[in-house]
XYZ file of C-alpha atoms in Angstrom:
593
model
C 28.029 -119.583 37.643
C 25.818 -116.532 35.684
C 22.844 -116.401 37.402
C 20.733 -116.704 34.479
C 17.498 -118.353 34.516
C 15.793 -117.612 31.448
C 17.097 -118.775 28.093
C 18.611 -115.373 27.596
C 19.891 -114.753 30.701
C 17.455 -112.707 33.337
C 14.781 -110.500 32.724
C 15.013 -106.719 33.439
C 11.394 -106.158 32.527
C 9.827 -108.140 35.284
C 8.288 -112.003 35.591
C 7.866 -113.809 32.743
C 5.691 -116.986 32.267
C 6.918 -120.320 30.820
C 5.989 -123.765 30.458
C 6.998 -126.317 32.836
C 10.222 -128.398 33.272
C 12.499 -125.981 30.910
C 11.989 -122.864 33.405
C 12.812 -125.074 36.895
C 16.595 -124.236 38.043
C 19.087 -126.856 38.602
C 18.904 -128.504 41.359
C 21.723 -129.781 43.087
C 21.576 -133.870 43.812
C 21.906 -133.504 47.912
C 18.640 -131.477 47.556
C 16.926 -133.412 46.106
C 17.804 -136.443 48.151
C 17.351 -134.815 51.275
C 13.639 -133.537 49.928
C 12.671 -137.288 48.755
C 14.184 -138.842 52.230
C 11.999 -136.694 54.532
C 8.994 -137.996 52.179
C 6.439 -140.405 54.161
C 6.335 -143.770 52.788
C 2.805 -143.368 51.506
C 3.991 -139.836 49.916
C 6.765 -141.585 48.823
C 4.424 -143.998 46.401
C 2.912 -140.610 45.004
C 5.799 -139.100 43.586
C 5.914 -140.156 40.502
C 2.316 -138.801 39.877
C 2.954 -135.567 41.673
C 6.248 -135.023 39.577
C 3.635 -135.655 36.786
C 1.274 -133.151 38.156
C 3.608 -130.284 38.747
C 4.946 -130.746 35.517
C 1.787 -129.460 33.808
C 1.720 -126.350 36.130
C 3.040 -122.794 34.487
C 6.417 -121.312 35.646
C 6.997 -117.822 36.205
C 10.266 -116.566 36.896
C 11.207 -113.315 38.492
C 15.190 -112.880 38.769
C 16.503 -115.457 40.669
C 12.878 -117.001 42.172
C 10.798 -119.583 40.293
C 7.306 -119.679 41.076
C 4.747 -122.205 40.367
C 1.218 -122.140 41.262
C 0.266 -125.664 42.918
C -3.307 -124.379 42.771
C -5.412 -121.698 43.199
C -4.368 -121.164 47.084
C -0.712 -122.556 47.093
C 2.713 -121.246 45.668
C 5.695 -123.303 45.570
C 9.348 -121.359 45.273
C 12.744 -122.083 44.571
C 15.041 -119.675 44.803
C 18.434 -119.986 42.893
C 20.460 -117.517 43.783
C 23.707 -118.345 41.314
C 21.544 -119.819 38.961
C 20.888 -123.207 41.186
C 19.225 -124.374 43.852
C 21.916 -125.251 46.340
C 19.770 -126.176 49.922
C 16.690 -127.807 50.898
C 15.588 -124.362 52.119
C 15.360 -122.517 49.154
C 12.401 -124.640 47.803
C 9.156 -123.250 49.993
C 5.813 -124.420 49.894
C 3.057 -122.740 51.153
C 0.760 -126.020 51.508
C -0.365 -127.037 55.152
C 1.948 -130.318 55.030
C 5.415 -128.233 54.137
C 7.784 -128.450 54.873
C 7.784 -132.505 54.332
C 4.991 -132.144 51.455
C 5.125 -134.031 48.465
C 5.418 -130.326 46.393
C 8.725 -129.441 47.363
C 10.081 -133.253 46.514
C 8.360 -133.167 43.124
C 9.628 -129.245 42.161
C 13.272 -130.702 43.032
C 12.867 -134.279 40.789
C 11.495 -131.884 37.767
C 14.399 -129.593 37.761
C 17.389 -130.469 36.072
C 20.112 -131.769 38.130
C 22.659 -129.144 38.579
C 26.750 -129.431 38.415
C 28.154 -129.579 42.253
C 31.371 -129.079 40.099
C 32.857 -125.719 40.365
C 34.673 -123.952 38.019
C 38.219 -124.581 37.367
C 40.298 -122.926 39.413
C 44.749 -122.797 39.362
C 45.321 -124.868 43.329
C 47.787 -123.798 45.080
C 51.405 -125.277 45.595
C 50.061 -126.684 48.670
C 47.286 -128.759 47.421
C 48.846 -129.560 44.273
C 51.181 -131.338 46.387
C 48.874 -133.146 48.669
C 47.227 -134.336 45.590
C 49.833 -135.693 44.037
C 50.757 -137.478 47.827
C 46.908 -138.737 47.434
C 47.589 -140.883 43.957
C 50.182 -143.428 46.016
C 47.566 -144.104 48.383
C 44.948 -146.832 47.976
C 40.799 -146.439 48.341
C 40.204 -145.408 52.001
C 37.086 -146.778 53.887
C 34.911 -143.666 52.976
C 35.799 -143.753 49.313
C 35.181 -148.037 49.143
C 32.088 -146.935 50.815
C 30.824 -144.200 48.574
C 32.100 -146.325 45.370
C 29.996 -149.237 46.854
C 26.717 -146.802 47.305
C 26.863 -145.524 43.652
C 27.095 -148.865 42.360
C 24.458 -150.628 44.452
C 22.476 -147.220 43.443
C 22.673 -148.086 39.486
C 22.353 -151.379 39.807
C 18.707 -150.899 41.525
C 18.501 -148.448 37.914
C 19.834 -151.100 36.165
C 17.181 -153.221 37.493
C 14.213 -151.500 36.964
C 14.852 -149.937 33.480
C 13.802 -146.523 32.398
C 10.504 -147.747 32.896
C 10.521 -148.255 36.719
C 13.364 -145.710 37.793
C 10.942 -143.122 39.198
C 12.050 -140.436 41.222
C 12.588 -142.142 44.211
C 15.439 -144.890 42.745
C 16.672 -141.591 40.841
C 16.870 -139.846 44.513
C 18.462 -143.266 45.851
C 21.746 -142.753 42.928
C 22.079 -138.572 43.663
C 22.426 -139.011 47.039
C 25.591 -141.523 46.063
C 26.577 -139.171 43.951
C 26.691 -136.563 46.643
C 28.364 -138.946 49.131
C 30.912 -139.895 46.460
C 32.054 -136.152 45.743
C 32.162 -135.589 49.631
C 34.400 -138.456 49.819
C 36.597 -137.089 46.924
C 35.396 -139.069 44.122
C 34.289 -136.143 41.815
C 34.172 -139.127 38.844
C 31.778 -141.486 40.166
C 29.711 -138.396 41.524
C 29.534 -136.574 37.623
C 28.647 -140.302 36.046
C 25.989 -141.255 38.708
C 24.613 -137.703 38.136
C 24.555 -138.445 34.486
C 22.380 -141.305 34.756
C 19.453 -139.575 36.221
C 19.666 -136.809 33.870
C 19.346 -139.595 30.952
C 16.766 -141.309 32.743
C 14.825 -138.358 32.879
C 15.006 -137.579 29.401
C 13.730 -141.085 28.712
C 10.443 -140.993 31.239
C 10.239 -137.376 29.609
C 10.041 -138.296 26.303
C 12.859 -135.593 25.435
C 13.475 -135.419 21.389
C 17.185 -135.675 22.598
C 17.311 -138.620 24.191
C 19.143 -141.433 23.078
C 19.427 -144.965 24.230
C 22.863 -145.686 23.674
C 23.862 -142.519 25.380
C 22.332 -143.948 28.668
C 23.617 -147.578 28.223
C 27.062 -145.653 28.197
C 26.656 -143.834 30.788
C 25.316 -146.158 32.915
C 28.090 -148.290 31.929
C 30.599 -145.531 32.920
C 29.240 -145.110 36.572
C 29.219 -148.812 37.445
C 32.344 -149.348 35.917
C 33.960 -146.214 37.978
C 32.100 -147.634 41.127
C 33.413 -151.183 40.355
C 36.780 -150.281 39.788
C 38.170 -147.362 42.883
C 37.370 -150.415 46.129
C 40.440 -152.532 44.052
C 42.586 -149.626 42.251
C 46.148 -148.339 43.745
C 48.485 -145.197 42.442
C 47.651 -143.670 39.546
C 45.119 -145.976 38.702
C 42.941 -144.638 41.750
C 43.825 -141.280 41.380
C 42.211 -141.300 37.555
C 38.909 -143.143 38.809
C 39.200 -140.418 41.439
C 38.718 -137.977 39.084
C 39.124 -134.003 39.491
C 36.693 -131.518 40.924
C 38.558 -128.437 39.798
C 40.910 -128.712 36.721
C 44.021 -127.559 37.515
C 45.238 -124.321 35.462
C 48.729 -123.822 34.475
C 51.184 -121.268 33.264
C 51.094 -121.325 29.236
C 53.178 -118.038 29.144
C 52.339 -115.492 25.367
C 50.072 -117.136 22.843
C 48.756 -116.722 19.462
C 45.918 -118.407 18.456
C 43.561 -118.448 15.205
C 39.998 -119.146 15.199
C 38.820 -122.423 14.170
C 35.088 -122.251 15.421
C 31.896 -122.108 17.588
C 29.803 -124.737 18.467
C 26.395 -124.022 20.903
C 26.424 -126.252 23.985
C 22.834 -127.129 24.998
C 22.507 -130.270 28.058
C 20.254 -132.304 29.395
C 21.117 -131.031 32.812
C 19.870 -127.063 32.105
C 23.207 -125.363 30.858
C 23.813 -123.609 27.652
C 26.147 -121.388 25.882
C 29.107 -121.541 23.183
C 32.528 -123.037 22.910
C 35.016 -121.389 20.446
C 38.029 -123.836 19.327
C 41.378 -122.272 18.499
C 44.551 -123.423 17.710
C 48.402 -122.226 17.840
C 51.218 -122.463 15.307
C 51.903 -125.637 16.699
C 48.532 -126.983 15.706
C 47.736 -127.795 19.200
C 43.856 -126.642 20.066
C 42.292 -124.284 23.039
C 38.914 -123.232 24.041
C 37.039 -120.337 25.117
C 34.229 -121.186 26.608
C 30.513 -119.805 28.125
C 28.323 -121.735 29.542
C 25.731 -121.002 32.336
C 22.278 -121.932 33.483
C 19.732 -121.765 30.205
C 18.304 -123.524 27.638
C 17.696 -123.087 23.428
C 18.097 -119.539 23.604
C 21.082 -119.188 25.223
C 22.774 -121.580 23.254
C 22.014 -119.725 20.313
C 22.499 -115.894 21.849
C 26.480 -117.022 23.489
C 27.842 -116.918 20.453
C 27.497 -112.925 20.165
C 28.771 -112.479 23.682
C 32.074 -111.306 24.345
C 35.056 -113.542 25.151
C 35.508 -114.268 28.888
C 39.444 -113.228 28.824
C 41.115 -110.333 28.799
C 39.833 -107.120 28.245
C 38.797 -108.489 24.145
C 35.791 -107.492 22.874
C 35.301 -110.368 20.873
C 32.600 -112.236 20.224
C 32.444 -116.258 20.171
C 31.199 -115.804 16.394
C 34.415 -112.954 15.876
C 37.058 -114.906 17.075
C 36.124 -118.141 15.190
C 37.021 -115.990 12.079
C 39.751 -113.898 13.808
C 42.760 -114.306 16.132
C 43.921 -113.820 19.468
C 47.202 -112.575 21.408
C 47.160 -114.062 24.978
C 49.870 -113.038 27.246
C 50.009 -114.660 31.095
C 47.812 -117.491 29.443
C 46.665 -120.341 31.667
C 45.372 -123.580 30.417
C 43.512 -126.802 31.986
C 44.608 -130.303 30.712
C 41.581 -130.128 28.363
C 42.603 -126.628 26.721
C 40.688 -124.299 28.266
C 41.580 -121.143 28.436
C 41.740 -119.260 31.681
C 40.173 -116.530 32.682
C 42.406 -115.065 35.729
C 43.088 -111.056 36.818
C 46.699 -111.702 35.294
C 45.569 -112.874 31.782
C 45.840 -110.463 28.824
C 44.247 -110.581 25.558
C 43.700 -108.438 22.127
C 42.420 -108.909 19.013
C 44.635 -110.049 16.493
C 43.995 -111.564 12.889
C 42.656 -114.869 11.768
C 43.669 -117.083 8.571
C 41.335 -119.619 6.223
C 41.266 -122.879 7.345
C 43.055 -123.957 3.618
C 46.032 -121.208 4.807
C 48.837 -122.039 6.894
C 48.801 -123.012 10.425
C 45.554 -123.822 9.971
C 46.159 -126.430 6.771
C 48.511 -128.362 8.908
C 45.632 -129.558 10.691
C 44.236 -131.264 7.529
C 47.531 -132.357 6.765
C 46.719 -135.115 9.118
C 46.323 -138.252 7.893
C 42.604 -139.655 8.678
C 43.582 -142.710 10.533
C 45.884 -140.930 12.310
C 43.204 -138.440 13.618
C 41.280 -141.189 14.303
C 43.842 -143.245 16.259
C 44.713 -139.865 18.313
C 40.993 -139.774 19.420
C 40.663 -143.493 20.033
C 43.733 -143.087 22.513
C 42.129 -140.245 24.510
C 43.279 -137.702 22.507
C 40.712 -134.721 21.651
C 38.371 -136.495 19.672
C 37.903 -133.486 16.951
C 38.722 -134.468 12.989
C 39.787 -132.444 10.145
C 38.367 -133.820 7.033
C 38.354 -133.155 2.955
C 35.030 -135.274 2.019
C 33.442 -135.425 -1.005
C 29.267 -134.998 -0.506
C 27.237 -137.885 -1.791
C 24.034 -137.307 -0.719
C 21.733 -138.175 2.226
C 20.733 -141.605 3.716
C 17.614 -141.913 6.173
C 17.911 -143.267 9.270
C 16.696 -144.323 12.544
C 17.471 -141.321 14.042
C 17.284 -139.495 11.247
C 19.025 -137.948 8.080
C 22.934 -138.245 7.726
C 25.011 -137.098 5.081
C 26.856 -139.796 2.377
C 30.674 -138.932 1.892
C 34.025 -140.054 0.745
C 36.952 -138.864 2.923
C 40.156 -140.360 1.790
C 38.819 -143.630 0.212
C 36.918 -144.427 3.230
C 32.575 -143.827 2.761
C 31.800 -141.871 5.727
C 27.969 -141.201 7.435
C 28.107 -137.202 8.666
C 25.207 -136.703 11.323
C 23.911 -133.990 13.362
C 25.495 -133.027 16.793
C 22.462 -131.891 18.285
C 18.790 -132.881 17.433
C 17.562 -129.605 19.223
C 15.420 -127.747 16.695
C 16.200 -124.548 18.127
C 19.919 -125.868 16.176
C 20.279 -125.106 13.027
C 21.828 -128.322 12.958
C 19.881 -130.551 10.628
C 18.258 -127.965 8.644
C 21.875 -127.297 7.286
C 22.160 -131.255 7.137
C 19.842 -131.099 4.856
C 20.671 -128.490 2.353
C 24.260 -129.744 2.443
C 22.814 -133.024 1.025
C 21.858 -131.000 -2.384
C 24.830 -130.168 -2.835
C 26.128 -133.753 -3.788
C 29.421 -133.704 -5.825
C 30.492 -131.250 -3.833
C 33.924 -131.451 -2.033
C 34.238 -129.981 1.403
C 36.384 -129.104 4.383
C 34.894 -129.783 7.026
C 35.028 -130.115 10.952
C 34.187 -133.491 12.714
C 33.655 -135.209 16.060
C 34.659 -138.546 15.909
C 31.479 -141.144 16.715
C 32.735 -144.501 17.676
C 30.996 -147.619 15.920
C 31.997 -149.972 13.487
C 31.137 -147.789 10.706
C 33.037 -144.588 9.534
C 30.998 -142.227 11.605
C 31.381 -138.321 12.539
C 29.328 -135.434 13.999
C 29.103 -132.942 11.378
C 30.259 -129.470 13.344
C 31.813 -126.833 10.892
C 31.882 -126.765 7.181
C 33.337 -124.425 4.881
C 31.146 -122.300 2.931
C 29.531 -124.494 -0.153
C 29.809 -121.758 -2.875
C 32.873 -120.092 -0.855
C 35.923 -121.937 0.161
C 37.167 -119.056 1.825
C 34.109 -118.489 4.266
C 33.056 -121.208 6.554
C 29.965 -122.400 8.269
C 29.564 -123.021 12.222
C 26.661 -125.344 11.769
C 25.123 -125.186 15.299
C 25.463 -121.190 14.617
C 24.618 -120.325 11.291
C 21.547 -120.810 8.990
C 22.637 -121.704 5.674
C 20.222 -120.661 2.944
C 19.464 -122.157 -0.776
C 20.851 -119.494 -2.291
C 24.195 -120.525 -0.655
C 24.066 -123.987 -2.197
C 26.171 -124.526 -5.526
C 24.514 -123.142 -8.814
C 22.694 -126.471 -10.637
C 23.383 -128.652 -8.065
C 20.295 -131.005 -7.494
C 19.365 -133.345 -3.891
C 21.797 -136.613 -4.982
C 19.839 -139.832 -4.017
C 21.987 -142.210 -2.236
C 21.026 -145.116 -0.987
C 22.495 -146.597 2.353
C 25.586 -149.131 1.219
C 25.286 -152.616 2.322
C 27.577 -153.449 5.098
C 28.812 -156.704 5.846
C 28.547 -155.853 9.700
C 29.807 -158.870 12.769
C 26.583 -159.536 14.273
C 27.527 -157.708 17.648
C 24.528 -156.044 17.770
C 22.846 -159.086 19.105
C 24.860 -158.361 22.856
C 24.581 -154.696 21.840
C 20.298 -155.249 21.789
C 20.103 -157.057 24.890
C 22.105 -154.529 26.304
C 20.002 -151.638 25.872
C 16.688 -153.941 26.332
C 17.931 -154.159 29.983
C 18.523 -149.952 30.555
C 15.231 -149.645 29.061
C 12.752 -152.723 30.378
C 15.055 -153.566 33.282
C 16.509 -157.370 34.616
C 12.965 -158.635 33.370
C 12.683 -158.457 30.078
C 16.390 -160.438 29.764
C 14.423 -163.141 32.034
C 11.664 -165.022 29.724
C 12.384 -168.380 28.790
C 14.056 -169.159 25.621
C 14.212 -165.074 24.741
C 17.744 -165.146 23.451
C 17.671 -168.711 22.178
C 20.894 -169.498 19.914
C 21.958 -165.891 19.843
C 25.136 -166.384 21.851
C 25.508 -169.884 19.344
C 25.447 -167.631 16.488
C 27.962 -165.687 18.220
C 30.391 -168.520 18.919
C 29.398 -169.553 15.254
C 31.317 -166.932 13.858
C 34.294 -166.819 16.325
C 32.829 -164.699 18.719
C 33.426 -166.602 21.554
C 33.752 -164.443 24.441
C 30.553 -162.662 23.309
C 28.223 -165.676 23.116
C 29.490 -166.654 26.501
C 28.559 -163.255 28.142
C 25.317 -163.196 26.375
C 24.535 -166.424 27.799
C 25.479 -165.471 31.176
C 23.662 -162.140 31.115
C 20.737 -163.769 30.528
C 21.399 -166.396 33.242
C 22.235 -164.099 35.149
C 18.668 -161.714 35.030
C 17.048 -165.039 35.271
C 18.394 -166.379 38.556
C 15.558 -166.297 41.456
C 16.169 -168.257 44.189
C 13.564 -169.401 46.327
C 13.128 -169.701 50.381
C 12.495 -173.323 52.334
C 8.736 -172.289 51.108
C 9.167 -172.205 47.479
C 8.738 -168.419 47.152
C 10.660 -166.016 44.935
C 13.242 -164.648 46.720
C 14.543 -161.016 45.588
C 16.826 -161.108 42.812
C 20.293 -160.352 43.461
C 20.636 -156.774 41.182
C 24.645 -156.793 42.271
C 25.056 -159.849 40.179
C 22.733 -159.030 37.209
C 24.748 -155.550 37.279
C 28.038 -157.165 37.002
C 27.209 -159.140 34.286
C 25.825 -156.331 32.412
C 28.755 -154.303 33.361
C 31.397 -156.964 31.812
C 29.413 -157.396 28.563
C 29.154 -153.573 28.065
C 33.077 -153.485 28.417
C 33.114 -156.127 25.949
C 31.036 -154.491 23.804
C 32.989 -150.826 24.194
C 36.216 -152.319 23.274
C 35.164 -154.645 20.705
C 33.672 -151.747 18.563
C 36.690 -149.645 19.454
C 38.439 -151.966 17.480
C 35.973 -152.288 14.780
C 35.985 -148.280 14.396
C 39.773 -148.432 14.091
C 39.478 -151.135 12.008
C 37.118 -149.557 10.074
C 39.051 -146.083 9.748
C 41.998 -148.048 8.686
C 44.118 -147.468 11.823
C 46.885 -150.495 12.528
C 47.651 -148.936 16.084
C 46.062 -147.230 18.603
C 47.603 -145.308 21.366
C 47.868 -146.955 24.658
């Protein structure tokens, strides 16, 4: 990883002051664990409040040391050598109770969690081997065992909510998710470590955050946990999941520039990816992303190309070309980086020229079915611009693609994006028919991320919308903001599951639990033929309601394994039921198994 700390990568000047939580390195999850374990009991209760504290308390950072005055007498350091915080060690506290003060604990549940991951890396012939020996075997003790910690772990999220997951629970689920990548289950470990990161966001009140995004991945790690104690072959060996993606041999290739999107997480990485694609139509990345926030996101994309000896820029080559020779590729499409890869400049084509155009040869559905099926989940669209629609989470562009009325929103709600300022001077130019550059949102409306764009007054120019700042004199000659107001929908009333749902992640196993709150909800479901999804609703809500009592006729504590299950089985429900209303909805008959 680039050791950079700042959003623009480290200072030569000296120190620099910041505000709080932004300027903290990652932190890696056994850290922060390991700090929160050696907490006393009665420190342990003060956490919360001391995360609080620290929180308002200035950052400087001086290459790769962080520095926050406690108070007037007491510094507190973490030093992130590589960019992260990798042992308990490197956070020091000069305070009379280090090193098991409540500082040190608090510094490490502020920072964003960092990626144990490393980067990809071509195994040998070796280990390639003994993996594939690995997939015929079934869950061992140690990985039933770490499964069974990371689910236990979001359950006890699951039952508290947002609301009561302080930093201890949060501890409680990265330690699993530190156990689970020790015991080889890289999958469960990423989605565990997910969770915290979106329930930090939430207590944080980060612009970014978004509900559903945490139902799902809550959702993902108790359905990974659930699943690897029962799973066999190549079942298993998927829920296992990959540490390192494996590069392989791709031999000479020539690539055009599609283009650059800024990458800006939760967890305290930034940077660019640059999509490309062959002859063949098939796609490939070039990606850099390190430790950083707004800034960096923004300031990748006029940083060379990590292959080859190219001079490139992220923002060149989404315009140009490329001639790889000794290429290696992960199953995702990235491009490798090794000693033995070559690379020069070579020239690029308009997306309406060919190989390019074969990409919006496509037929919608058929883009849409590739994406449903695990394919990448990228679409090609010609839309016709209809104006803007308000809504809960902001503006979204009206368009026709194809027959179908499509809702074009913002990737990224950071307003160091240019993002939804362009959003919003596309939606003047309504009328207007564009190319443009999707990622597929599932739902059971017609739903994309709006990512690239062609020009508005220039076909043969295009837009990177994360990138570039498009101005009014860009827009269309006499073209005038189009008012569009939102079509009705006829919608199946899934959302009822889908709110109770996301009540839970937020208010916890409680709020499901008053008498008579979902009264005739899972009737109506049943009313109109949703069976299966009135009967889990009813059950959900049985089971956060459940409290059995001792021979004294006191509450006993609830049973969070059981309330987490049957959360768990209506959230599959619920994924797979508005997978098929999305296809349904994008006109696609089949979907790829």
């Amino acid at each position: 990883m680039s050791p950079d700390l700042t959003p623009d990568g480290p200072n030569p000047d000296g120190p620099t002051t910041d505000g709080p939580g932004p300027g903290l390195p990652p932190v890696a999850p056994s850290v922060t664990a390991e700090l929160v374990e050696a907490l006393s009991p009665r420190l342990r209760k003060r956490l919360d409040a001391g995360v609080a504290k620290l929180a308002a308390r200035p950052v400087v950072r001086d290459g790769d040391t962080v520095r926050i005055a406690v108070d007037d007498d007491t510094d507190l350091e973490l030093h992130a050598p590589g960019g992260a915080v990798t042992s308990a060690d490197a956070v020091r506290c000069g305070c009379l109770l280090a090193p098991d003060c409540l500082h040190r604990a608090a510094a490490a549940s502020a920072a964003p969690v960092a990626d144990e991951a490393t980067e990809p890396a071509e195994p040998t012939h070796k280990a390639q081997k003994l993996q594939e020996e690995k997939e015929a075997e079934t869950a061992g003790p140690e990985e039933r065992a770490a499964a069974r910690a990371v689910f236990a772990a979001a359950a006890a999220v699951l039952e508290a909510g947002t609301d009561g997951a302080g930093a201890v629970l949060q501890a409680e689920l990265l330690r699993a998710a530190h156990t689970a990548r020790l015991a080889g289950l890289p999958r469960a470990s990423a989605s565990a470590v997910s969770v915290v990161t979106g329930i930090r966001a939430a207590r944080s009140a980060d612009p970014s955050y978004r509900l559903a995004d945490l139902a799902e991945a809550l959702g993902g790690a108790l359905g990974v946990a659930h699943r690897i104690p029962h799973a066999t072959g190549s079942g298993l060996a998927e829920l296992r999941g990959t540490a390192r993606q494996p590069y392989r041999p791709d031999g000479s290739l020539r690539l055009y520039g599609l283009f650059s999107e800024p990458v800006l997480t939760a967890t305290g990485y930034a940077g660019a990816v640059t999509w490309t694609a062959d002859a063949e139509g098939r796609l490939y990345t070039v990606s850099d992303v390190a430790p950083g926030g707004p800034g960096r996101a923004t300031g990748a994309a006029d940083r060379a190309v990590r292959i080859g000896d190219t001079s490139l820029t992220h923002r060149e080559l989404a315009r140009a070309g490329l001639a790889v020779s000794g290429a290696t590729v992960s199953p995702t499409g990235r491009l490798g980086a090794g000693a033995g890869v070559r690379a020069v400049r070579a020239s690029g084509v308009a997306w309406r020229a060919e190989p390019l155009e074969r990409l919006w040869a496509v037929p919608v559905a058929d883009q849409v079915a590739r994406a449903l099926g695990g394919g990448h989940d990228l679409l090609f669209l010609d839309v016709t611009l209809r104006g803007a629609v308000r809504e809960a989470t902001g503006d979204c562009l009206l368009a026709d693609c194809a027959g179908v009325p499509l809702r074009l929103a913002t990737a990224h709600d950071a307003p160091a994006l240019p993002y939804r300022d362009n959003l919003r001077l596309l939606a003047a130019a309504g009328g207007s028919g564009l190319r443009v550059v999707a990622r597929l949102a599932p739902g059971p409306l017609p739903r994309a991320l709006l990512l690239a764009a062609e020009h508005p007054s220039d076909p043969a120019a295009r837009v990177d919308l994360g990138l570039d700042r498009l101005q009014h004199a860009d827009l269309p000659a006499g073209r005038t903001p189009a008012a569009a107001p939102a079509p009705a929908v006829d919608e199946a009333p899934l959302h009822l599951l889908r709110r109770r749902l996301h009540q839970a992640v937020s208010g916890g196993r409680r709020v499901l639990a008053f008498p008579g709150g979902a009264a005739g909800n899972g009737a109506r479901l049943r009313h109109v033929g949703l069976g299966t999804a009135g009967d889990l609703l009813d059950g959900l809500h049985a089971a956060a309601a459940d409290r059995a009592r001792d021979v004294f006729g006191r509450l006993l504590p609830s049973d969070a394994g059981r309330f987490a299950g049957a959360w768990l089985a209506s959230a599959v429900y619920m994924s797979e039921a508005e997978r098929a209303l999305c296809a349904q909805a994008w006109g696609v008959t089949t979907i790829p198994a």
